[in-house]
Coordinates of C-alpha atoms in Angstrom, one line a residue:
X736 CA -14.5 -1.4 27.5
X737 CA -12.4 -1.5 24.1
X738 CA -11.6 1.6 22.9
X739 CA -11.5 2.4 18.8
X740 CA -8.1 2.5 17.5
X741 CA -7.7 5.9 16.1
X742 CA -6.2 6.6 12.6
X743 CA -4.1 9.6 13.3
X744 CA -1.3 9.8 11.2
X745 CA -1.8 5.9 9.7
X746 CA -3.3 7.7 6.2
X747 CA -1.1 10.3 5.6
X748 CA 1.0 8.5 3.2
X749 CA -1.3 7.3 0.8
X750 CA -1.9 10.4 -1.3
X751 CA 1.4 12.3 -2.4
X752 CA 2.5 15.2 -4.1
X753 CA 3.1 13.9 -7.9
X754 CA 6.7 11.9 -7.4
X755 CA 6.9 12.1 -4.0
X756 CA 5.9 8.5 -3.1
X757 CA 7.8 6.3 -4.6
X758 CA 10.7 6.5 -7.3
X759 CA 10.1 3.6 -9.3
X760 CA 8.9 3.2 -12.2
X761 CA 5.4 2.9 -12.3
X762 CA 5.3 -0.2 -14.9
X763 CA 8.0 -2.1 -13.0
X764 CA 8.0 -5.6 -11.7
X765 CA 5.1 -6.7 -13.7
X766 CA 6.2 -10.0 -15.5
X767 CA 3.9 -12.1 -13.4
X768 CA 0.6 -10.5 -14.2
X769 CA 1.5 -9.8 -18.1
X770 CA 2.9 -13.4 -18.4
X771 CA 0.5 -15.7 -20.6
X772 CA -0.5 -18.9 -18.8
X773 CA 0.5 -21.7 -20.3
X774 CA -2.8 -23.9 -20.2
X775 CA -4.9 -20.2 -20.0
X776 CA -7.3 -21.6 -17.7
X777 CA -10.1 -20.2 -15.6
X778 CA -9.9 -17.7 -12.4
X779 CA -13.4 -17.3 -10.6
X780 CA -13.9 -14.0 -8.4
X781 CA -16.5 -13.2 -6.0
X782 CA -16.9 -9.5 -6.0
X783 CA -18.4 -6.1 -3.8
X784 CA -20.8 -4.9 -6.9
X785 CA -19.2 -1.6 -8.5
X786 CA -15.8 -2.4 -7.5
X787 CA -14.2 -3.1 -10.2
X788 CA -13.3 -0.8 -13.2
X789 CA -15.3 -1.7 -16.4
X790 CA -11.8 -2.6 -18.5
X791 CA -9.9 -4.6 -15.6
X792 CA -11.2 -8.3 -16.2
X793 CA -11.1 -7.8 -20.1
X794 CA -7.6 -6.6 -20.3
X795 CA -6.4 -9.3 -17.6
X796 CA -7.8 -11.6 -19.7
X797 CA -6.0 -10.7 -23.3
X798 CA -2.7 -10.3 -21.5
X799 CA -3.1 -13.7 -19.7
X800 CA -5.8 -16.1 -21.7
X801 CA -7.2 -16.8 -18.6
X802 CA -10.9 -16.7 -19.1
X803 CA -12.9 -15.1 -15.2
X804 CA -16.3 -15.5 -14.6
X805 CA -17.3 -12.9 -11.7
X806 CA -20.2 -13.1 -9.3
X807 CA -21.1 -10.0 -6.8
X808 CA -22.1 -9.6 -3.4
X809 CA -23.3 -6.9 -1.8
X810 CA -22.8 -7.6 2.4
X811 CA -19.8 -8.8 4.1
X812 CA -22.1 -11.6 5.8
X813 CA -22.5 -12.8 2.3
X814 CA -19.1 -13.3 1.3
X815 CA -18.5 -14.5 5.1
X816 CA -20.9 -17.5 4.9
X817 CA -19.5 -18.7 1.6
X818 CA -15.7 -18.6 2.8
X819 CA -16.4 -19.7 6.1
X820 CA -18.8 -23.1 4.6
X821 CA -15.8 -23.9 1.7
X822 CA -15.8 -25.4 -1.3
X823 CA -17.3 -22.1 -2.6
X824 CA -15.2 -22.3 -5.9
X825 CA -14.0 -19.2 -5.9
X826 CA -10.2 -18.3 -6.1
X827 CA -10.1 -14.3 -5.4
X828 CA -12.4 -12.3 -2.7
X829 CA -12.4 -8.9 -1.2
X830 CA -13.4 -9.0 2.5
X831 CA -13.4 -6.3 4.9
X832 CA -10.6 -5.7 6.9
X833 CA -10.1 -5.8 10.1
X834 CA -13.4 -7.3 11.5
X835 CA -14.7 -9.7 8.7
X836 CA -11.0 -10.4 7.7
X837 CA -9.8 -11.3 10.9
X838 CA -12.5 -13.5 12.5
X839 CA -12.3 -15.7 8.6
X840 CA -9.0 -15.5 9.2
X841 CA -8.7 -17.4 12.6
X842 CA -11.4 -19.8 10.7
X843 CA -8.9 -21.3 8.1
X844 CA -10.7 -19.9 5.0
X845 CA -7.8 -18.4 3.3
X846 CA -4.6 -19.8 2.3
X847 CA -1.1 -17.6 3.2
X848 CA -0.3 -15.9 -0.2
X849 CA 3.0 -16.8 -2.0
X850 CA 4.5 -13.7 -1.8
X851 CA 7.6 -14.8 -4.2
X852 CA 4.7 -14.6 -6.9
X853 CA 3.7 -11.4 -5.8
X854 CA 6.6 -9.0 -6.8
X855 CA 4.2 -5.8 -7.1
X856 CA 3.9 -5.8 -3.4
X857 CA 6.8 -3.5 -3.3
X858 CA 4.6 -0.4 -4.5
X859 CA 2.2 -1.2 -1.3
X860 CA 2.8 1.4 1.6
X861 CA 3.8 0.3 4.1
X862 CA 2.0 2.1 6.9
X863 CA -1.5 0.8 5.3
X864 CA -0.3 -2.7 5.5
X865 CA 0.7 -2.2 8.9
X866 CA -2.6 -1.3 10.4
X867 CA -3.7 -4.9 8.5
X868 CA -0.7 -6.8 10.2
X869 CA -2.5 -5.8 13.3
X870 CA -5.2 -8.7 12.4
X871 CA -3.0 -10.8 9.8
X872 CA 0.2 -10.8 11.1
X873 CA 3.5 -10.3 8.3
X874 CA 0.3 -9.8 5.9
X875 CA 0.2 -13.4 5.2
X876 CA -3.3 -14.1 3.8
X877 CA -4.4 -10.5 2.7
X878 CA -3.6 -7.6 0.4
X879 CA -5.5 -4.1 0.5
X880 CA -7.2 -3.6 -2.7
X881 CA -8.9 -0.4 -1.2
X882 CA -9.5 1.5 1.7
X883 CA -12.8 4.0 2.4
X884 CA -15.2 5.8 4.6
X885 CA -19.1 5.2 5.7
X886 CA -20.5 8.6 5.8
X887 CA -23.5 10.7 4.1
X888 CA -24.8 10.8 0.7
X889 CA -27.1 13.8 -0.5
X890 CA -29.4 15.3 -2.9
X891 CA -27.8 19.6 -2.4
X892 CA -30.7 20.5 -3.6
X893 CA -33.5 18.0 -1.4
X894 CA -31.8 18.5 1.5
X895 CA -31.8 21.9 1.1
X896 CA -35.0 22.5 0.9
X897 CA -35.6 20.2 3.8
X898 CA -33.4 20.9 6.0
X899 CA -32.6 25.0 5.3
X900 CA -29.8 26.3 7.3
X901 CA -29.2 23.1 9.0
X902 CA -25.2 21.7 8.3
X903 CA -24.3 18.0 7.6
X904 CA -21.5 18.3 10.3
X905 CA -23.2 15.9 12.7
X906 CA -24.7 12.4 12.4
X907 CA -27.6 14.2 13.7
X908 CA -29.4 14.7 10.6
X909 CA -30.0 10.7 10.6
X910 CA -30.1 9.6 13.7
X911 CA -32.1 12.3 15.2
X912 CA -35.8 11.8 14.4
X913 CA -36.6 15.4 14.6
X914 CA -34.2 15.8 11.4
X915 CA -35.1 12.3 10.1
X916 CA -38.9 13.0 9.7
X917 CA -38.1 16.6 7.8
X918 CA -36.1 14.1 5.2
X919 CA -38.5 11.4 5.2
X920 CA -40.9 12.6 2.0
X921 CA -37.3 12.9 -0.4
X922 CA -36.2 9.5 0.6
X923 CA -33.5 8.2 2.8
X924 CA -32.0 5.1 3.1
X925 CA -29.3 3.2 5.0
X926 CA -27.0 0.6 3.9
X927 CA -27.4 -3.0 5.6
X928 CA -24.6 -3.4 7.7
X929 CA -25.7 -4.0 11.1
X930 CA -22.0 -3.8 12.6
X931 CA -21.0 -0.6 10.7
X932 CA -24.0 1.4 11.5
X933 CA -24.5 0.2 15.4
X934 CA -20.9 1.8 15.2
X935 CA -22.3 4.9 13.9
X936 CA -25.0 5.1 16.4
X937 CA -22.8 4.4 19.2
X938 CA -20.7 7.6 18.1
X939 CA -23.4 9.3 17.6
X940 CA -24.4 9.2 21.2
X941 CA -20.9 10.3 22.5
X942 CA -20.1 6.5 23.8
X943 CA -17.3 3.9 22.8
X944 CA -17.6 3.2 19.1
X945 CA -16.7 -0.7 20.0
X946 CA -19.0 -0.8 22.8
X947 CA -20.9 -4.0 23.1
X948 CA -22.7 -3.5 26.3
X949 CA -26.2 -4.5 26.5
X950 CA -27.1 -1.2 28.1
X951 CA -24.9 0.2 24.8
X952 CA -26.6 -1.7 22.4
X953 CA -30.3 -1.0 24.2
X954 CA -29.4 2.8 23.3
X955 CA -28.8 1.9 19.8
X956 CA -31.7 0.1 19.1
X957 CA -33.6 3.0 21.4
X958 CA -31.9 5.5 18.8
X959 CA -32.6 3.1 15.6
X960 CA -36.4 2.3 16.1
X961 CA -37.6 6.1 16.5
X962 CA -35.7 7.0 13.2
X963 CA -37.3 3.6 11.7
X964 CA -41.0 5.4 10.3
X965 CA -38.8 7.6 8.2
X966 CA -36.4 5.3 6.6
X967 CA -37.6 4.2 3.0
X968 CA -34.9 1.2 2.6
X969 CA -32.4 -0.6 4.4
X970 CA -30.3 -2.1 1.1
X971 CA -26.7 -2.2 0.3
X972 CA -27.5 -2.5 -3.6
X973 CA -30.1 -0.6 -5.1
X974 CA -28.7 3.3 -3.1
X975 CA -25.9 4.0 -5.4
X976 CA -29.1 4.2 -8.4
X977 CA -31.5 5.9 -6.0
X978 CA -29.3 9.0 -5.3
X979 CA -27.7 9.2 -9.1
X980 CA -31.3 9.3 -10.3
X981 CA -32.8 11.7 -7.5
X982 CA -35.0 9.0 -6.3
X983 CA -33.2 9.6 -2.5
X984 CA -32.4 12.1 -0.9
X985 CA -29.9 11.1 1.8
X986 CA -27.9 7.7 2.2
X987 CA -26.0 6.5 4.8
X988 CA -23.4 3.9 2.4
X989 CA -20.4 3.7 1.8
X990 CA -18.0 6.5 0.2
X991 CA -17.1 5.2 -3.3
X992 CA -20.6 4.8 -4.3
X993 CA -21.6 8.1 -3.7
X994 CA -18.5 9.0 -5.9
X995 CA -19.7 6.8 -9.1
X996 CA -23.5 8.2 -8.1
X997 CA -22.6 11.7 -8.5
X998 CA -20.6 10.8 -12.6
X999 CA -24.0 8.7 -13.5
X1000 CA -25.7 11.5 -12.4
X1001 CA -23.4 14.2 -13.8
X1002 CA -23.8 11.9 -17.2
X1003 CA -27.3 11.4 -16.9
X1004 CA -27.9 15.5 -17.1
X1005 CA -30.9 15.7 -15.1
X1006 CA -29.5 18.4 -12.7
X1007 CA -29.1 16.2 -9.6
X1008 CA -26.2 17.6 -7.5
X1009 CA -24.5 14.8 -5.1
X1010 CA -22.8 15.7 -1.9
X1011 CA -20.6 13.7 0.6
X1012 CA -20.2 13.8 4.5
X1013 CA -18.3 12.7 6.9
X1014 CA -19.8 13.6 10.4
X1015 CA -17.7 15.4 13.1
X1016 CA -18.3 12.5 15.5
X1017 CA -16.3 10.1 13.4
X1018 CA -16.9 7.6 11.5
X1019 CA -15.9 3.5 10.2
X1020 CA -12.6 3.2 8.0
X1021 CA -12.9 0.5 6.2
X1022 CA -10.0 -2.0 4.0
X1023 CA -10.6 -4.0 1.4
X1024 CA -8.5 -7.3 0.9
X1025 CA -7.5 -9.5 -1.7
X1026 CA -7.2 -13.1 -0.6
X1027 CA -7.6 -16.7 -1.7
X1028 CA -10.2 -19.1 -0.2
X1029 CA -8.3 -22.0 1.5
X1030 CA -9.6 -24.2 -1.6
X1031 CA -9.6 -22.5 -4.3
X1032 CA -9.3 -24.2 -7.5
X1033 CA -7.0 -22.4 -9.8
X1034 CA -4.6 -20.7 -6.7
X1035 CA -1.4 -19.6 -9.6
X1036 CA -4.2 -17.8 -11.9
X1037 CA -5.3 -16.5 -8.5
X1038 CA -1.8 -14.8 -7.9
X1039 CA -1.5 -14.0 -11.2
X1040 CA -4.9 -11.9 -10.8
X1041 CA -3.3 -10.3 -7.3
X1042 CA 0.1 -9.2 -8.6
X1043 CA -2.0 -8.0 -11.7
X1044 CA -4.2 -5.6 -9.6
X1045 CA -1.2 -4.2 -8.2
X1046 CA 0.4 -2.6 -11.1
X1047 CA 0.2 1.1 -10.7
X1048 CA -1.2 1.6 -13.9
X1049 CA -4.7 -0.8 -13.1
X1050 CA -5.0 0.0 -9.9
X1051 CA -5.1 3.9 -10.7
X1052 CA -7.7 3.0 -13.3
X1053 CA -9.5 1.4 -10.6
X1054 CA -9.8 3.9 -8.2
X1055 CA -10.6 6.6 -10.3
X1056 CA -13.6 4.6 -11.8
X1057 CA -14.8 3.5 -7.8
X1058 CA -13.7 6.5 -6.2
X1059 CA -12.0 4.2 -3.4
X1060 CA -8.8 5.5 -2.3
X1061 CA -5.9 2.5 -2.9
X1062 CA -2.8 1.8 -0.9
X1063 CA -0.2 1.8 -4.4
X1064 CA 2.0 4.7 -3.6
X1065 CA 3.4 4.3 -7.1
X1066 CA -0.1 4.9 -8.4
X1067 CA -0.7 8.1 -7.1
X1068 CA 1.0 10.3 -9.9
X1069 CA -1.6 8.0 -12.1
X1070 CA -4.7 9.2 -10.2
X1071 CA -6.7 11.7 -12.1
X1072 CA -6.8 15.1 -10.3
X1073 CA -10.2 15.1 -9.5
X1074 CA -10.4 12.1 -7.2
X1075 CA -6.9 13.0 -5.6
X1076 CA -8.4 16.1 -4.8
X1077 CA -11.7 14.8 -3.9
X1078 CA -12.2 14.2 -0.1
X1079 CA -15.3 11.9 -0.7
X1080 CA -12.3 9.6 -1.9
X1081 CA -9.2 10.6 0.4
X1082 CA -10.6 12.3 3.5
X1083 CA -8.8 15.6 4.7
X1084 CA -5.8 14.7 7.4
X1085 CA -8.5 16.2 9.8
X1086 CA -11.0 13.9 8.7
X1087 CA -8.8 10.9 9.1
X1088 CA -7.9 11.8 12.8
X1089 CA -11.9 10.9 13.2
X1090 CA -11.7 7.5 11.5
X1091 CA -12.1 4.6 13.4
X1092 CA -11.5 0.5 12.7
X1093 CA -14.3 -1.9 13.9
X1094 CA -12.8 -4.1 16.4
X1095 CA -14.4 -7.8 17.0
X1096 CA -17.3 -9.0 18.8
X1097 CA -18.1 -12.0 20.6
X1098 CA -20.5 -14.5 19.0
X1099 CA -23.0 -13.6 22.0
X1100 CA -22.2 -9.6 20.9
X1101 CA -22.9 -10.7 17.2
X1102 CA -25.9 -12.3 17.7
X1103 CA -27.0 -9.3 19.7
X1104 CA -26.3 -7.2 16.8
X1105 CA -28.3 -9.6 14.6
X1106 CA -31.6 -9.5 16.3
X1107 CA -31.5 -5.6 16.9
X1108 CA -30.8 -5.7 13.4
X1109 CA -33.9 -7.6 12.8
X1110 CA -36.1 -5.1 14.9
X1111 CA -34.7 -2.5 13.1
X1112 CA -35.2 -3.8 9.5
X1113 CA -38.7 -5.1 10.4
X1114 CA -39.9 -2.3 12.2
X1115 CA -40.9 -4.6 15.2

């Protein structure tokens, strides 16, 4: 039975005390990504929705002339079936590391990255990039964009009343029904990622995160189907609205949404508090890569984009609009205080000693997954 591979220690780098990291100038190395193209030229991205900063692509474009047109996903199995079918047309994409990233990996869909075009790589730390090497040896077809947590969205005040007294500590409050019906009437929903949640469960229940038993994944679906009468929505896209506008009460999605829900909500003035938990059991780490389909069309503009989203200065900008953590050292100084504070974004050192990675599964284990995903979703 594969164990998780733990995190201890592998996060402590990436958020330092102001000067610490790195001693470099923050706006070094940056020719490549400021340097006009010569013919300007197109660069087409395929995209995780709310991932980007709203100033990134325009100011990539004045400095380069190269015009991007950007479409969004909102599941890895998306992105995955595109890659892995080529001739998508696209010439940057952000897949999850390690699972997704590996298996499309071992598939051929990306091309190794010319790293000689790729000078901001020096601000990367190194420990991050490690952990990636495990699944992309020398870091040949990926760089980590951004790294995050799954864990609990909330409503304070819904919850509260719902559930008085009663801690978020514990995945408990989701997967137990008892909890789940109390939470049912405010609205909770759960993002639609069979592998990360089945994680989640597994954990839950005190077993092997990476456990693919069919006696394993029996309990999960045992586990899933009596929370299933209390679960509004199973959706990736629409959660980030429904908890900024007080339309849910608890979400289990992914940390950097919960961090832009909680501004629109701050903006919108309507007194809905957001909270964010990560359970005691543990829970999914996940990395976000940069890479470039095996075919992609323009593959210079799409280095050009790469070493561009490395600057310090962007990626900073980046993170503090997303609320992912990123793995620029030289950024850190750049981060606003409130979201290098901010453990919905980088989790305590405690926190990260419960992080796990999702490790691989079989194509008979996937296609387990998939139809107790189905049950689950259908409610039959």
């Amino acid at each position: 039975m594969r164990q998780p591979i733990p995190l201890i220690g592998l996060l402590a780098l990436t958020v330092c005390l102001v000067g610490a990291c790195h001693k470099a100038d923050p706006r070094s190395a940056n020719a490549p990504s400021t340097e006009k193209a010569k013919n300007g030229g197109v660069l087409n991205l395929f995209w995780w929705s709310d991932f980007i900063a709203p100033d990134t692509i325009p100011n990539f474009e004045k400095q380069t002339g190269i015009k991007v047109n950007i479409s969004y996903y909102d599941s890895e199995e998306t992105l995955e079936t595109r890659v892995l079918a080529g001739q998508s047309g696209f010439d940057v994409v952000d897949p999850a590391a390690p699972y997704f990233f590996q298996r499309q990996i071992r598939s051929g869909a990306y091309m190794p990255l010319d790293k000689t075009k790729l000078p901001n790589l020096a601000h990367l730390d190194p420990v991050i990039m490690a952990r990636v090497a495990s699944v992309d040896p020398d870091n040949a077809h990926g760089i980590v964009y951004m790294w995050g947590t799954v864990g609990i969205g909330y409503n304070k005040e819904k919850v509260a009343r719902a559930l008085p007294n009663v801690p978020l500590t514990s995945w408990r409050v989701v997967f137990d029904p008892v909890t789940a019906s109390k939470l049912a009437k405010c609205g909770i929903q759960i993002l639609d990622s069979p592998a990360e949640v089945v994680l989640l469960v597994l954990r839950y229940l005190g077993k092997d995160a990476n456990s693919r038993s069919p006696q394993d994944l029996a309990d999960v679906e045992r586990v899933l189907m009596a929370i299933r009468p209390y679960i509004r929505n199973i959706d990736t896209s629409s959660y980030l609205e429904g908890i900024a506008n007080g339309d849910l009460c608890l979400v289990v999605g992914y940390n950097s949404d919960f961090v832009q829900a909680r501004r629109r909500a701050n903006e919108a003035k309507k007194g809905v508090q957001i909270g964010y938990a990560l359970p005691e059991e543990g829970s999914v780490v996940y990395f976000n890569m940069l890479a470039i389909p095996r075919d992609a069309p323009h593959p210079a503009n799409a280095h050009l984009f790469i070493n561009y989203l490395m600057k310090p200065e962007v990626i900073a900008e980046i993170t503090n609009f997303v609320g992912s953590a990123n793995a620029n050292l030289v950024a850190t100084p750049l981060l606003d205080l409130a979201i290098a504070n901010d453990t919905a974004s980088y989790p305590t050192p405690a926190q990260r000693e419960t992080l796990f990675v999702q490790t691989e599964s079989t194509p008979e284990q996937a296609r387990a997954i998939t139809r107790l995903w189905q049950k689950f979703k259908t409610g039959q």
